[in-house]
mmCIF file of C-alpha atoms in Angstrom:
data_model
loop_
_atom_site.group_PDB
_atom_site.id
_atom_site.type_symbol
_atom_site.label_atom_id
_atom_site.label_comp_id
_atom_site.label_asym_id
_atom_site.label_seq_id
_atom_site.Cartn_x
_atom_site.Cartn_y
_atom_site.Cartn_z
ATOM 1 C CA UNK A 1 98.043 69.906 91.201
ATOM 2 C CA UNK A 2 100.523 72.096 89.685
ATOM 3 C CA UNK A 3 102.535 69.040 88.170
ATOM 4 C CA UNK A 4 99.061 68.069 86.818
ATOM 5 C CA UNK A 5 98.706 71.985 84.920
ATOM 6 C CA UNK A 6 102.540 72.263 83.846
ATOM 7 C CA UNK A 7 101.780 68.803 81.816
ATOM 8 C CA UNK A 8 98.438 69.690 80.356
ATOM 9 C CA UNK A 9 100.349 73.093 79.335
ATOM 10 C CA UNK A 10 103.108 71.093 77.455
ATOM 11 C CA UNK A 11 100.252 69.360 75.613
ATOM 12 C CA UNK A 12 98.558 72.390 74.647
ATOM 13 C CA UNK A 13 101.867 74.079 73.454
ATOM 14 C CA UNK A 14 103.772 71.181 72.446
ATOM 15 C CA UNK A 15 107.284 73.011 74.086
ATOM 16 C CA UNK A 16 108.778 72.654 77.590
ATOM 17 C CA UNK A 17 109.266 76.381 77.850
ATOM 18 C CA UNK A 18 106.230 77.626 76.695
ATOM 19 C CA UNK A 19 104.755 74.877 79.131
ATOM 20 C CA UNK A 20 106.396 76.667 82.028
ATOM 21 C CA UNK A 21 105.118 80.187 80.775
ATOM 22 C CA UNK A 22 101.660 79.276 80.073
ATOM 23 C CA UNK A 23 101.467 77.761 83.769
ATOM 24 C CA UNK A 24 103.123 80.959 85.039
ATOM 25 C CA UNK A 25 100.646 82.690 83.620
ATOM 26 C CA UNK A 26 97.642 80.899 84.994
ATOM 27 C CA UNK A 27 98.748 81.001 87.801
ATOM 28 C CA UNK A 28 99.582 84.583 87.574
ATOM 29 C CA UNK A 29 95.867 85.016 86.584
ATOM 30 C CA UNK A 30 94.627 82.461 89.213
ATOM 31 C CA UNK A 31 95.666 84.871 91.825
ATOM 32 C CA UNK A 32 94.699 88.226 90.406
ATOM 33 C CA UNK A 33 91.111 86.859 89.841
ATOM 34 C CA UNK A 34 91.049 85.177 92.986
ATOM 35 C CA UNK A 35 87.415 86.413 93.648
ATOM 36 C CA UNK A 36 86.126 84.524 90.670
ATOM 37 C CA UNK A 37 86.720 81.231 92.372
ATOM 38 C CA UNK A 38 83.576 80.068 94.091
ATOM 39 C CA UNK A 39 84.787 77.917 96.909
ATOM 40 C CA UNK A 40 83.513 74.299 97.524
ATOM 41 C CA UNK A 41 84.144 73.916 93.807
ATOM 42 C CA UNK A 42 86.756 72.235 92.056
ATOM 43 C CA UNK A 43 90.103 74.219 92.082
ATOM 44 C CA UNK A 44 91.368 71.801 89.510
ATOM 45 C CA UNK A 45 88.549 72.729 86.915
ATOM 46 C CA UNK A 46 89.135 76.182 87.151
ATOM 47 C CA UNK A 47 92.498 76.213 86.919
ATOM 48 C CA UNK A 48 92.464 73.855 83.585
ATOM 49 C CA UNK A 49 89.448 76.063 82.107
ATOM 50 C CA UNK A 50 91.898 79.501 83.032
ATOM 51 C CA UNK A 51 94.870 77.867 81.470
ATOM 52 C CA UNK A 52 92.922 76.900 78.680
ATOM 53 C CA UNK A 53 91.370 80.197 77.731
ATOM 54 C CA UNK A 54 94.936 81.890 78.116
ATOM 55 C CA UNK A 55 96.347 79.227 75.521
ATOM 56 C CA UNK A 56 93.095 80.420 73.459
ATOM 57 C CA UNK A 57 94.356 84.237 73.750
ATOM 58 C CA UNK A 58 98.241 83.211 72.958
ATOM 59 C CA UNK A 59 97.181 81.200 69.959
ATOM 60 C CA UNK A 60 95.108 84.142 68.931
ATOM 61 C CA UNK A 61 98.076 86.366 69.068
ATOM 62 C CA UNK A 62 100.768 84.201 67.643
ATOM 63 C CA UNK A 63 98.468 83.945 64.552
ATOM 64 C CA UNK A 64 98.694 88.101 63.867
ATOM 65 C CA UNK A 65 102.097 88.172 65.292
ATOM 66 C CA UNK A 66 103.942 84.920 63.813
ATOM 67 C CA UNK A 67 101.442 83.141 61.664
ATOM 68 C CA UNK A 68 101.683 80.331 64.502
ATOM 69 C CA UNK A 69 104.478 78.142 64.164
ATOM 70 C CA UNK A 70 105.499 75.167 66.791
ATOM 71 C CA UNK A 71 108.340 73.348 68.196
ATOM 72 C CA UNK A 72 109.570 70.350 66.669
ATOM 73 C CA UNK A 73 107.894 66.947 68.400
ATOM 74 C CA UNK A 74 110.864 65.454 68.412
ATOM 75 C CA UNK A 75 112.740 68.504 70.715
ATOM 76 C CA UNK A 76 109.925 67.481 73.765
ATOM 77 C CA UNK A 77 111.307 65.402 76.399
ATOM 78 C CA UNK A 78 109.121 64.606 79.512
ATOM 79 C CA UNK A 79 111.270 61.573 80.941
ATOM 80 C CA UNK A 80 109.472 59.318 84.005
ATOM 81 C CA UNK A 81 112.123 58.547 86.007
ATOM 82 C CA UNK A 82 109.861 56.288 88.207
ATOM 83 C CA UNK A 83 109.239 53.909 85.056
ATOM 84 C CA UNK A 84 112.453 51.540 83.755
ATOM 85 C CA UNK A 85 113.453 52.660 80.635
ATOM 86 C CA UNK A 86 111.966 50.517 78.151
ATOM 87 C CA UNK A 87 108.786 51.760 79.733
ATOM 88 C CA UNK A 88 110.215 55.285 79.460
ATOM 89 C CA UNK A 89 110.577 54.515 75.333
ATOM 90 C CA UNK A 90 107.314 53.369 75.329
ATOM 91 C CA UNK A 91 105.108 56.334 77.049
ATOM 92 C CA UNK A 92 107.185 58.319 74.883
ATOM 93 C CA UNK A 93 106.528 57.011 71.818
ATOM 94 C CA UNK A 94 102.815 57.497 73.139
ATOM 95 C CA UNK A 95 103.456 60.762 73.482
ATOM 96 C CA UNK A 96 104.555 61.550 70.504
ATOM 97 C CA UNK A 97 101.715 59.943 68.760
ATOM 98 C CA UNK A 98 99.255 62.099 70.830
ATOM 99 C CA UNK A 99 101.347 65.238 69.883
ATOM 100 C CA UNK A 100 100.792 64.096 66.499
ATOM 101 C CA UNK A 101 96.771 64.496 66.514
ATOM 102 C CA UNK A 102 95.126 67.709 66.472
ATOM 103 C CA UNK A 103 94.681 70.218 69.183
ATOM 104 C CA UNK A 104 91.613 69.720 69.990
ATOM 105 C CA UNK A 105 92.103 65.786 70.116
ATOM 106 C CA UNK A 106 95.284 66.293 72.110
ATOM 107 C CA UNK A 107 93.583 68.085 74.703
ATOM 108 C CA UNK A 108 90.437 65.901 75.075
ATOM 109 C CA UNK A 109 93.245 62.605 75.193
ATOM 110 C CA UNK A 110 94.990 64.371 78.013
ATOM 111 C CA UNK A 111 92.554 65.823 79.952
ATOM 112 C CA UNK A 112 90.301 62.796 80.175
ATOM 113 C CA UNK A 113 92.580 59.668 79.467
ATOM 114 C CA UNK A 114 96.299 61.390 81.521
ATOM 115 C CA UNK A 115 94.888 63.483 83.891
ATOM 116 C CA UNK A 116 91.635 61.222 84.603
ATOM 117 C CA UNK A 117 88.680 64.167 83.938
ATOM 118 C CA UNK A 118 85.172 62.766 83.091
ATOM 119 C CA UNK A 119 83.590 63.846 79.990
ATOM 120 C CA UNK A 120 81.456 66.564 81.784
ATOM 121 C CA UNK A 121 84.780 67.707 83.251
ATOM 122 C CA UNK A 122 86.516 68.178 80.117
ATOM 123 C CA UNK A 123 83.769 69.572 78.143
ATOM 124 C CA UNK A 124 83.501 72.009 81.031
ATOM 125 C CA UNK A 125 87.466 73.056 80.609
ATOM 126 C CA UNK A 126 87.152 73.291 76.754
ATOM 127 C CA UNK A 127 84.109 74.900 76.788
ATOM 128 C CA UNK A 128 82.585 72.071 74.390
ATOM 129 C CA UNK A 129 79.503 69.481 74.206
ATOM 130 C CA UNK A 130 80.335 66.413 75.916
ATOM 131 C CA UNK A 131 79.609 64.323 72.182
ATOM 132 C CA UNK A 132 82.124 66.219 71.271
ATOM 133 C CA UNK A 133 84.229 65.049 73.908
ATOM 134 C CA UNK A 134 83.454 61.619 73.148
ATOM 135 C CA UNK A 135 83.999 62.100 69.318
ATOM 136 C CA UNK A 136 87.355 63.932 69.896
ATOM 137 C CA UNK A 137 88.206 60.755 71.725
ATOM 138 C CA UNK A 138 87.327 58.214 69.522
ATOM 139 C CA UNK A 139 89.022 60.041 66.478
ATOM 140 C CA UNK A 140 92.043 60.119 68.725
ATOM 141 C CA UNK A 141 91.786 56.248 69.528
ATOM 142 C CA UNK A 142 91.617 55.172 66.055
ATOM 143 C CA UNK A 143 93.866 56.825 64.754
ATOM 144 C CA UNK A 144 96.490 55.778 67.257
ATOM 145 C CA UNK A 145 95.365 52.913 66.707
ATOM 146 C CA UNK A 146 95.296 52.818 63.010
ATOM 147 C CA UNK A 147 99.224 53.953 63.571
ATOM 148 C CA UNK A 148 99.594 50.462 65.323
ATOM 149 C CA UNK A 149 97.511 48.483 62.993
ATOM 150 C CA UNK A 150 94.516 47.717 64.919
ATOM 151 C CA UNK A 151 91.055 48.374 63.963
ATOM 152 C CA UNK A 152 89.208 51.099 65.487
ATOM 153 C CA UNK A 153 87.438 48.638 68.037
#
């Protein structure tokens, strides 16, 4: 699961680094709130809907502290060593499109369409109406898909 969380945390902060804080940190929290968990539910959920409430609070705070400003796209690099490398190029150029929509798109893409969460799971971790879910989604879509030309279909 963990290699699951460290990816959704590079989506939410767009930086390797702050990736591997953020999932320090909820997991950090995971175990001091240990009693929260109600067991026979899914650990998953909770630890996505955790992470994403800490990346709520940081986001709060950078605002005040340093009016919120993010790594370069271009200095992410999240190579799949399992794929060849034209297939590498590809997800990567993916990647950057999805890094290129907003927030709350990027986080609905990931959650549902990388890491394979149904709408009521997502809209559970962002705290969110599952039509809103489903229009995050198809915003996304088209316009990745406006980016390569195709209609929104």
């Amino acid at each position: 699961m963990f290699p699951r969380l460290w990816r959704y945390c590079v989506v939410l902060t767009g930086s390797r680094d702050r990736a591997d804080d953020l999932a320090q940190s909820a997991c950090l929290r995971a175990l001091e709130k240990y009693d929260k968990y109600e067991a026979g539910t899914r650990l998953d959920l909770w630890m996505y809907r955790l992470t994403q409430r800490i990346w709520l609070n940081e986001i709060r705070a950078d605002a005040v502290r340093h009016r919120g400003n993010m790594v370069p796209i271009d200095d992410i690099e999240i190579p799949d060593t399992k794929l060849d490398p034209e297939s590498n190029l590809l997800m990567r150029e993916v990647l950057l499109e999805v890094m290129t929509l907003p927030e709350a798109q990027r986080s609905a893409v990931t959650l549902v369409y990388v890491d394979g969460f149904s709408y009521k799971e997502a809209s559970d971790i962002l705290d969110v109406p599952i039509g809103t879910i489903m229009s995050r989604l198809a915003a996304a879509r088209g316009k990745i898909a406006g980016k390569y030309g195709r209609g929104k279909g």
